[in-house]
XYZ file of C-alpha atoms in Angstrom:
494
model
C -29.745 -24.550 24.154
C -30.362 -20.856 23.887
C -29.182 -18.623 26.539
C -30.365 -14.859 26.883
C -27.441 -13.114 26.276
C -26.690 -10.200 24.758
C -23.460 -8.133 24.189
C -23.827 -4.613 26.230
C -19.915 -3.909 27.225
C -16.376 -4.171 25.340
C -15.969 -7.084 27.943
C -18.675 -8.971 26.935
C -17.864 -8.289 23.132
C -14.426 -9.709 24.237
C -15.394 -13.012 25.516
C -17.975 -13.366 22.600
C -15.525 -12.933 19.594
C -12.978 -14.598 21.196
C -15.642 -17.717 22.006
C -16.402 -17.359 18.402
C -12.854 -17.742 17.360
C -12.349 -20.733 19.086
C -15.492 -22.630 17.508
C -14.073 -21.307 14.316
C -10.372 -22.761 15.279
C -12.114 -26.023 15.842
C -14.451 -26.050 13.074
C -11.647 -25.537 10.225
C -9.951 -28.192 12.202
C -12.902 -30.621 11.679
C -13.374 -29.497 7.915
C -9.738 -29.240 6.975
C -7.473 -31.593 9.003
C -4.394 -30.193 9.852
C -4.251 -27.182 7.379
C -2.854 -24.176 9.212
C -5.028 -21.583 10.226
C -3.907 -17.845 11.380
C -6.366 -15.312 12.850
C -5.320 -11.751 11.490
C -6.552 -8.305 12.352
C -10.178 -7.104 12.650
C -10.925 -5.872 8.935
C -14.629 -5.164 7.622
C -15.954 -5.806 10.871
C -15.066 -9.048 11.069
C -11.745 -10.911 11.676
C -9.677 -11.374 8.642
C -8.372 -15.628 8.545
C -6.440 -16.953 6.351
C -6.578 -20.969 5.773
C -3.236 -22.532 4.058
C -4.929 -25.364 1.765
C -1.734 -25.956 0.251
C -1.742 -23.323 -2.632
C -6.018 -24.212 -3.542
C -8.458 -21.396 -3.465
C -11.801 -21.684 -1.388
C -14.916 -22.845 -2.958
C -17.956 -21.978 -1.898
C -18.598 -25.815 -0.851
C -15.645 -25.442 1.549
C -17.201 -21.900 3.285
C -20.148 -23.756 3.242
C -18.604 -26.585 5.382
C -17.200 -24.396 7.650
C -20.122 -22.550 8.272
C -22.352 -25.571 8.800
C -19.788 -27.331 11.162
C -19.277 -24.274 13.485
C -22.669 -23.937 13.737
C -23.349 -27.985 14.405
C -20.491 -26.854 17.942
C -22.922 -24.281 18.344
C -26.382 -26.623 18.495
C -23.783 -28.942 20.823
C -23.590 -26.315 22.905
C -20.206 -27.855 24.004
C -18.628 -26.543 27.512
C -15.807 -24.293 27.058
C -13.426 -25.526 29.739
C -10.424 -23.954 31.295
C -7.606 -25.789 31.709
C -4.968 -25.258 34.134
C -1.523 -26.832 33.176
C 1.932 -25.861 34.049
C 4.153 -23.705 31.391
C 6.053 -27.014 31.026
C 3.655 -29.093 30.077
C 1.577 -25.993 27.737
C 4.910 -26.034 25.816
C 5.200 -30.242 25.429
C 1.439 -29.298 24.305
C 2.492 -26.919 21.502
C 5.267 -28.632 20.605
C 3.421 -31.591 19.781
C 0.902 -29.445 17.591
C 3.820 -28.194 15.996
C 3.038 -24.679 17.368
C 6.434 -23.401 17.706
C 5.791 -19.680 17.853
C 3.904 -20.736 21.182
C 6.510 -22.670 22.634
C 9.015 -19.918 21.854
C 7.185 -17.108 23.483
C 6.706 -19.551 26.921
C 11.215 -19.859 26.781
C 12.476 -18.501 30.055
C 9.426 -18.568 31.934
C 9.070 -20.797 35.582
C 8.162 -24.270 34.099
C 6.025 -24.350 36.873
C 4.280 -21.184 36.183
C 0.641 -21.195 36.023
C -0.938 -21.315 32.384
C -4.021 -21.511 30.921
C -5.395 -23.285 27.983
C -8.676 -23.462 26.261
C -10.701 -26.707 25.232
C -13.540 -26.760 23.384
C -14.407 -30.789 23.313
C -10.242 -31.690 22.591
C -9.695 -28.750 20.697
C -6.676 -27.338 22.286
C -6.021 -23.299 21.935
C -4.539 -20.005 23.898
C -7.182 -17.344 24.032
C -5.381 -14.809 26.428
C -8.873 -13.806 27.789
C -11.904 -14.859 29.389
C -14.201 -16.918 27.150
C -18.324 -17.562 27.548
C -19.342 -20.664 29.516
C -20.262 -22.718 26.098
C -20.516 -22.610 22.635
C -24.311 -21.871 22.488
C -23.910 -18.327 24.183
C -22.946 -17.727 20.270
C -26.141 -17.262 18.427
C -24.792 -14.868 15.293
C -21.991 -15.265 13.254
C -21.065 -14.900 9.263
C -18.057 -15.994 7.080
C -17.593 -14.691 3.898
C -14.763 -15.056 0.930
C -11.927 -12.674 1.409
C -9.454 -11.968 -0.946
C -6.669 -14.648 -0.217
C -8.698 -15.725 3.074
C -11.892 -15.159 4.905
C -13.903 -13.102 7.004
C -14.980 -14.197 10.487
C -18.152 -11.896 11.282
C -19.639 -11.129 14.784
C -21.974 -8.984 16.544
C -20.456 -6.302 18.831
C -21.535 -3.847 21.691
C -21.702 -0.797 19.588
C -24.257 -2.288 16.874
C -26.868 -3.567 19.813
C -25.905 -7.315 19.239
C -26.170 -7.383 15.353
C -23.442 -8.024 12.889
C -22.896 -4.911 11.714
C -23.463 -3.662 7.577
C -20.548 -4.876 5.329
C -18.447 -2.640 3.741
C -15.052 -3.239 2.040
C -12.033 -1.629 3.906
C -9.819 -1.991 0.765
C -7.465 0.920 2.376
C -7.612 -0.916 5.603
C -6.469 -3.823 4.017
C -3.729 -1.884 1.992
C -2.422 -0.955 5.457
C -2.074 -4.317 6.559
C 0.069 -5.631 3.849
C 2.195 -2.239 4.558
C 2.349 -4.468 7.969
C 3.411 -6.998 6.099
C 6.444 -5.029 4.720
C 7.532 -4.212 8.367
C 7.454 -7.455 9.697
C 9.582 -8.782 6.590
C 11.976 -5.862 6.881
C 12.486 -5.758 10.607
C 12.390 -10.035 10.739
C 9.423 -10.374 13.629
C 6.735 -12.173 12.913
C 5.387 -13.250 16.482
C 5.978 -11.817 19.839
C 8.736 -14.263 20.963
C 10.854 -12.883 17.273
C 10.590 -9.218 19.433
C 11.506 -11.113 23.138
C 14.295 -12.511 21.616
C 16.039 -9.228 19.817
C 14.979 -7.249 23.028
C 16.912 -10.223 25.145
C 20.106 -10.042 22.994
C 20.194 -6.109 23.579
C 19.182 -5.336 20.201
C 16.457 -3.635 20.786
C 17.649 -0.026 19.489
C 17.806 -2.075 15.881
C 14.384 -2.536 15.800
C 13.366 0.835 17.060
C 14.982 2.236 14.194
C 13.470 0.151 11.858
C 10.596 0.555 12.595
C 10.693 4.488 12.817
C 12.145 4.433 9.364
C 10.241 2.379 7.969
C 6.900 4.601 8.904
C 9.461 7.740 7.806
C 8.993 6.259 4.170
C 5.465 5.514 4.326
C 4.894 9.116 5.042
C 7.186 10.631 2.203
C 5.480 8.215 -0.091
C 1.990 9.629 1.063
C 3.672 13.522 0.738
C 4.637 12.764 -2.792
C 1.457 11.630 -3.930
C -0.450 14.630 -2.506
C 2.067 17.133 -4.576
C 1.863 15.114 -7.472
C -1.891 14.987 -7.368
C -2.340 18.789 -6.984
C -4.189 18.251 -4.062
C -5.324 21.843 -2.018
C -6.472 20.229 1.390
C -4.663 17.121 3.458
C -7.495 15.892 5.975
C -6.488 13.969 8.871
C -8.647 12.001 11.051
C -8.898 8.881 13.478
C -9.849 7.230 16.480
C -7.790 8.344 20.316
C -4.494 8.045 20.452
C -3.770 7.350 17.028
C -1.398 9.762 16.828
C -3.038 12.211 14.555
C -1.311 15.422 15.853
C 2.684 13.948 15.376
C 1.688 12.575 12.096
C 0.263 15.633 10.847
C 3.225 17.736 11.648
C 5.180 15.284 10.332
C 3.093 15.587 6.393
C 3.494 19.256 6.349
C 7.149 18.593 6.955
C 6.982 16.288 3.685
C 4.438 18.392 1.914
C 7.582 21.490 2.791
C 10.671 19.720 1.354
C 8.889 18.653 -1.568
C 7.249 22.237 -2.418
C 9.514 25.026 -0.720
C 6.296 26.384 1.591
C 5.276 25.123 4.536
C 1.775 24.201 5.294
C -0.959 26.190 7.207
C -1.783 23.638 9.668
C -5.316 23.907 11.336
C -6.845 21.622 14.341
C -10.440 21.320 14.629
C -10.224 21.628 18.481
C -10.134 25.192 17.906
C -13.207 25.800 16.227
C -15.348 24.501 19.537
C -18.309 26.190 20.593
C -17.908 28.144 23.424
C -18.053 26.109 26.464
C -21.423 27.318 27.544
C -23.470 26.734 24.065
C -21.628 23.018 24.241
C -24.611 20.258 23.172
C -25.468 17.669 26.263
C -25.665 14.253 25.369
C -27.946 11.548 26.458
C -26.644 11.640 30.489
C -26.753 14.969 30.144
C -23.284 16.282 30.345
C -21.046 18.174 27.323
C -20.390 16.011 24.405
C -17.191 17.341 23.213
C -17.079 14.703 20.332
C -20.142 15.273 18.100
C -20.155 17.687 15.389
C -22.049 20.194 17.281
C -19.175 20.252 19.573
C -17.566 22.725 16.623
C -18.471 25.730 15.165
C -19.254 24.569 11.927
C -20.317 28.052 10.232
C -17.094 29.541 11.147
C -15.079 26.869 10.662
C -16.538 26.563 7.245
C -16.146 30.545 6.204
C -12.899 30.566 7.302
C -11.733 27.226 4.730
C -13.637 29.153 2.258
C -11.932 32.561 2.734
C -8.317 30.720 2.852
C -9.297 29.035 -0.035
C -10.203 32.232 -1.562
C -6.830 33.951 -0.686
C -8.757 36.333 1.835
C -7.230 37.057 4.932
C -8.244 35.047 8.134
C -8.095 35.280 11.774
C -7.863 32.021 13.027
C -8.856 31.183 16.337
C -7.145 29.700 19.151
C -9.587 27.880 21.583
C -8.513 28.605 25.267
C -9.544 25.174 27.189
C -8.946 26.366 30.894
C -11.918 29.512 30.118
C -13.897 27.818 27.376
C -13.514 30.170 24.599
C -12.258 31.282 21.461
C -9.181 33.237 21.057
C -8.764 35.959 18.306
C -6.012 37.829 16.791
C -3.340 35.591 17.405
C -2.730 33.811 14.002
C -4.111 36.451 11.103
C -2.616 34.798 7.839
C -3.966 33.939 4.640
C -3.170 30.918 1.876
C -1.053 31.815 -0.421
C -0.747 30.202 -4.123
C 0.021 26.846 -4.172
C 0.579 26.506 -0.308
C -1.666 23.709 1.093
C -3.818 23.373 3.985
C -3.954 20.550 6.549
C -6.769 19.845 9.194
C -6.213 17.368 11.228
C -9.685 16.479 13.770
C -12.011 13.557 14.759
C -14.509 14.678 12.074
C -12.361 15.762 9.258
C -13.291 12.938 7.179
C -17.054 13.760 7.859
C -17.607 15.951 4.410
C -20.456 17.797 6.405
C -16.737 19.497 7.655
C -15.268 20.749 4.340
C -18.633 20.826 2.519
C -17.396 23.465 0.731
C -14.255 22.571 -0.376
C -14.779 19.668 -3.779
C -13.920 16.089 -3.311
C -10.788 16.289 -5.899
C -9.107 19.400 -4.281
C -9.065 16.694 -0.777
C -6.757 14.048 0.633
C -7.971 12.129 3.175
C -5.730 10.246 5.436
C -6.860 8.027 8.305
C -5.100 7.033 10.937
C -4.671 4.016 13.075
C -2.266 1.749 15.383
C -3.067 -1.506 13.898
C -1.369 -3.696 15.447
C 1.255 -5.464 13.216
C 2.633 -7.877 16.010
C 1.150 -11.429 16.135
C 1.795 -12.575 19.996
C 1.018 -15.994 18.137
C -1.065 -18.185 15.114
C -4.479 -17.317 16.713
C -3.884 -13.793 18.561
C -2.748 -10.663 17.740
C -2.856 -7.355 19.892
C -6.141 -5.332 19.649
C -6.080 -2.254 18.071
C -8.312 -0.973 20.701
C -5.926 -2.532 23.574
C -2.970 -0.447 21.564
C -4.985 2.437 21.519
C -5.932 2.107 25.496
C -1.939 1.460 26.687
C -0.837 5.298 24.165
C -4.093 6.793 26.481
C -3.336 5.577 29.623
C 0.390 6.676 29.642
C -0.519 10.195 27.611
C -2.902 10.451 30.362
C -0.476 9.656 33.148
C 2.217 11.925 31.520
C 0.574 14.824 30.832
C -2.958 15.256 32.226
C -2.367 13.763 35.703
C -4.533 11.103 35.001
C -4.674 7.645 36.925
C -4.855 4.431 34.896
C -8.358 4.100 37.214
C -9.963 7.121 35.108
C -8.452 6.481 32.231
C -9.758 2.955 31.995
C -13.148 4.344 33.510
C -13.915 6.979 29.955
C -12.765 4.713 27.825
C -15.874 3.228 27.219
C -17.543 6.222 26.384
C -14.526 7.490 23.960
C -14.887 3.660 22.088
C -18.580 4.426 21.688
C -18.472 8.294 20.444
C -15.469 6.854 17.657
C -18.300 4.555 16.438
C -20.059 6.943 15.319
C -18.210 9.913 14.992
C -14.972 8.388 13.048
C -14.890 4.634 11.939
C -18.207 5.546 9.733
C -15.894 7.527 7.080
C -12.475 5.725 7.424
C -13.772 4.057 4.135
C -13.559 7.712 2.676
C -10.316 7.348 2.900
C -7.816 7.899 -0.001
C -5.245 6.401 2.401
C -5.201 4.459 5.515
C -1.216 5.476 7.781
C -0.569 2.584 10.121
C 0.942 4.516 13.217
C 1.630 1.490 15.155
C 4.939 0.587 15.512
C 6.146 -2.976 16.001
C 8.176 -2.425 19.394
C 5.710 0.303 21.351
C 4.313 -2.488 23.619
C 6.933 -3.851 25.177
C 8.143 0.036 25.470
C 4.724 1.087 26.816
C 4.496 -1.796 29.591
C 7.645 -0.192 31.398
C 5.229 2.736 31.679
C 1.960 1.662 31.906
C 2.571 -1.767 34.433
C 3.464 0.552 37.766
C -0.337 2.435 36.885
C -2.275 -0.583 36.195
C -0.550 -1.991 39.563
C -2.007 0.747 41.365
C -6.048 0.106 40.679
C -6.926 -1.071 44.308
C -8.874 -4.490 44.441
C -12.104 -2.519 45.441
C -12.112 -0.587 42.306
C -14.749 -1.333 39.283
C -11.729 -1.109 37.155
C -9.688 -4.240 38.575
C -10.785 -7.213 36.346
C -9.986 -5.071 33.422
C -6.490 -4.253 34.920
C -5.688 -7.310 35.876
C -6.875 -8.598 31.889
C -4.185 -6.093 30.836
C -1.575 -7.067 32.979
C -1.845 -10.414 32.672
C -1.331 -9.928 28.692
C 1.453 -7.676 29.099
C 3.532 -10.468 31.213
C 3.966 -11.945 27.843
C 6.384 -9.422 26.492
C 9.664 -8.338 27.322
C 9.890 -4.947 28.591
C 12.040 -2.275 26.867
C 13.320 -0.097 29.557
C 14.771 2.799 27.778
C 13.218 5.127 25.615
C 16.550 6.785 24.498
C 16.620 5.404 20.930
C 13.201 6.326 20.417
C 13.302 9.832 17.890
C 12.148 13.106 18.940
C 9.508 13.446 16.366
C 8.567 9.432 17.091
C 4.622 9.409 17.288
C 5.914 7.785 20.456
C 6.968 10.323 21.782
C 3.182 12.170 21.669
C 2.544 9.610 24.561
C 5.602 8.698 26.166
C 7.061 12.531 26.423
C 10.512 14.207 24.926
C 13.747 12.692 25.976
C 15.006 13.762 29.408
């Protein structure tokens, strides 16, 4: 049966891929037996899956398989049914499928907790979220080879229900492996590895593991701009990625290994003044389009400093909504670099003027590197939301209500403003770090709490909280480091 629906919200793109991911859990099931299957993070707009068939390589007979079977569940149209079982008898359930990681991360819980699990006609699974009615509310879908593994591929709300154009995130995938790295040097694989540490007061360990470990990946990124000769570091990437800590933090490299500090620039203050702001489709400013910035003075200016000519820089005042002169006059001098750090500053319509050899570009991310199991990892977008909400909270007096309320709207302006040229890239900086959610519920559980029942912003509260019950809060943010990209969210130590 077809069913007229169509993917217009982050919810409904939710339900879908993870609906889609189920039928895909099933389907390698039916084609492969028992052969392990792990869902990993979203990677050339797909989901990236990797299928153990004890050391053999896919063939394009097996994707074929799998592609044809999923899509048989699909013609089915088999129910998606919600089970409700006790945390007792989900864990007998894993146990038996030899799903260990599952079992571990229900340990200390009420046996007689509540818990949900999926079936799709006997195929057993945890999807941590609300799932479409059947399997025939999926009507696109792709897999492709991989690398090592394959590529799950599914409409979403910002493409207007189409599977978006491929393109290959080799850097994204570089970051990944980086992820890789972390998880081998810290010892956490799943969610229950960082429940356990946190539960044996070892918690500080990881922090500092994990902070180092990022410490490196940034020297090694410093290094290789010197050594290039590069003239111009570019930072850019979606909200709350941390952009502003990490760029401090290259100049610092880009410093120790050179002798002169950085002139670091943000394109925040290059905005138009707030009057000659463009309106977007609803009519109100659109602060995250290019027309946003002044783009002719912004451009003299690179090309003056560039130059060696003297520049007054501006310094855009956001209470008035206007451009400040005369309070940083300075000019480049030989062999000092420059660093711009912005939304767009991938977008080459920003440094037009400046070649493609004299640039590194850096992008910047918090992809997730904590699987809570097999089959589900953390979004990136979720990580993204729980840094927001608490900067919000911290330091714009902000409710979790209105934060959750624009982030629609900031999801959709990244789509086009900044996930179109991560691919530019000549590096992709994973600023996640593998113990900030269980640090970030102890802030961000009292403010999702709060949303009243009447509010439009409940259901998506109560999604959140009901994922966060799942980790083990840390409750102190003492061992966390002053220059932490942490701390951009969470605040200096008291």
């Amino acid at each position: 049966m077809k069913y007229d629906f169509t993917i217009r919200t982050f919810s409904e793109e939710r339900a879908y891929h993870n609906t889609a991911i189920l039928i895909y859990l099933k389907a390698v099931h039916a084609v492969f037996g028992e052969a392990d299957v792990t869902i990993g993070n979203s990677l050339n707009q797909g989901y990236y899956s990797y299928i153990n068939l004890d050391g053999r390589a896919f063939t394009t007979n097996d994707i074929n398989k799998l592609r044809d079977k999923m899509q048989k569940f699909i013609d089915l149209d088999l129910p998606v049914v919600t089970e409700v079982v006790t945390v007792s008898e989900a864990m007998e359930k894993w146990r038996s499928y030899g799903y260990m990681e599952k079992v571990r991360l229900l340990e200390g819980r009420d046996p007689d907790e509540e818990y949900e699990i999926s079936n799709l006609r006997n195929y057993k699974c945890s999807m941590y979220c609300k799932l479409l009615p059947s399997s025939g509310y999926i009507d696109k879908f792709d897999i492709r080879p991989y690398r090592n593994g394959l590529l799950v591929r599914l409409p979403n709300a910002l493409h207007n229900h189409t599977i978006p154009k491929y393109r290959d995130d080799d850097k994204l995938y570089e970051a990944y492996a980086d992820s890789k790295r972390m998880r081998k040097y810290t010892g956490l694989q799943y969610l229950a590895d960082l429940n356990e540490v946190i539960r044996q007061g070892r918690a500080d360990e990881i922090i500092e593991a994990s902070e180092l470990m990022q410490h490196r990946l940034l020297e090694e990124f410093g290094e290789r701009i010197v050594r290039e000769g590069k003239k111009v570091v570019l930072i850019a990437g979606p909200s709350s990625s941390g952009k502003t800590t990490t760029a401090k933090k290259i100049c610092a490299e880009i410093e120790r290994l050179t002798g002169k500090e950085p002139i670091y620039l943000g394109t925040d203050d290059y905005f138009v003044e707030r009057g000659d702001t463009p309106l977007d489709e609803d009519g109100k400013p659109d602060f995250e389009g290019l027309g946003a910035l002044d783009m002719k003075l912004f451009n003299q200016q690179m090309e003056d400093l560039l130059a060696g000519k003297e520049v007054d820089i501006p310094e855009f005042d956001f209470v008035n909504g206007t451009k400040i002169f005369g309070k940083r006059i300075t000019r480049l001098e030989k062999d000092q670099l420059l660093v711009i750090e912005g939304i767009h500053s991938l977008n080459d319509v920003l440094t037009e003027n400046i070649p493609r050899e004299d640039k590194f570009k850096i992008y910047i991310s918090p992809l997730t590197q904590l699987a809570i199991d097999r089959h589900n990892r953390v979004s990136t977008a979720d990580a993204r939301l729980l840094r927001r909400m608490v900067r919000d909270n911290q330091f714009r007096g902000y409710d979790a209500e209105r934060t959750l309320e624009m982030w629609p709207k900031v999801r959709a302006g990244e789509s086009v403003n900044i996930f179109p040229y991560s691919s530019s890239a000549d590096v992709v900086f994973n600023s996640s770090t593998v113990y900030e959610t269980a640090l970030l519920k102890t802030y961000a559980e009292p403010l999702l709490t709060a949303i009243p029942e009447t509010s439009e912003q409940h259901e998506e509260a109560q999604r959140i909280l009901t994922f966060l019950k799942y980790f083990d809060k840390i409750e102190s943010s003492d061992a966390v480091p002053d220059d932490s990209i942490l701390r951009e969210f969470i605040g200096p130590r008291k």
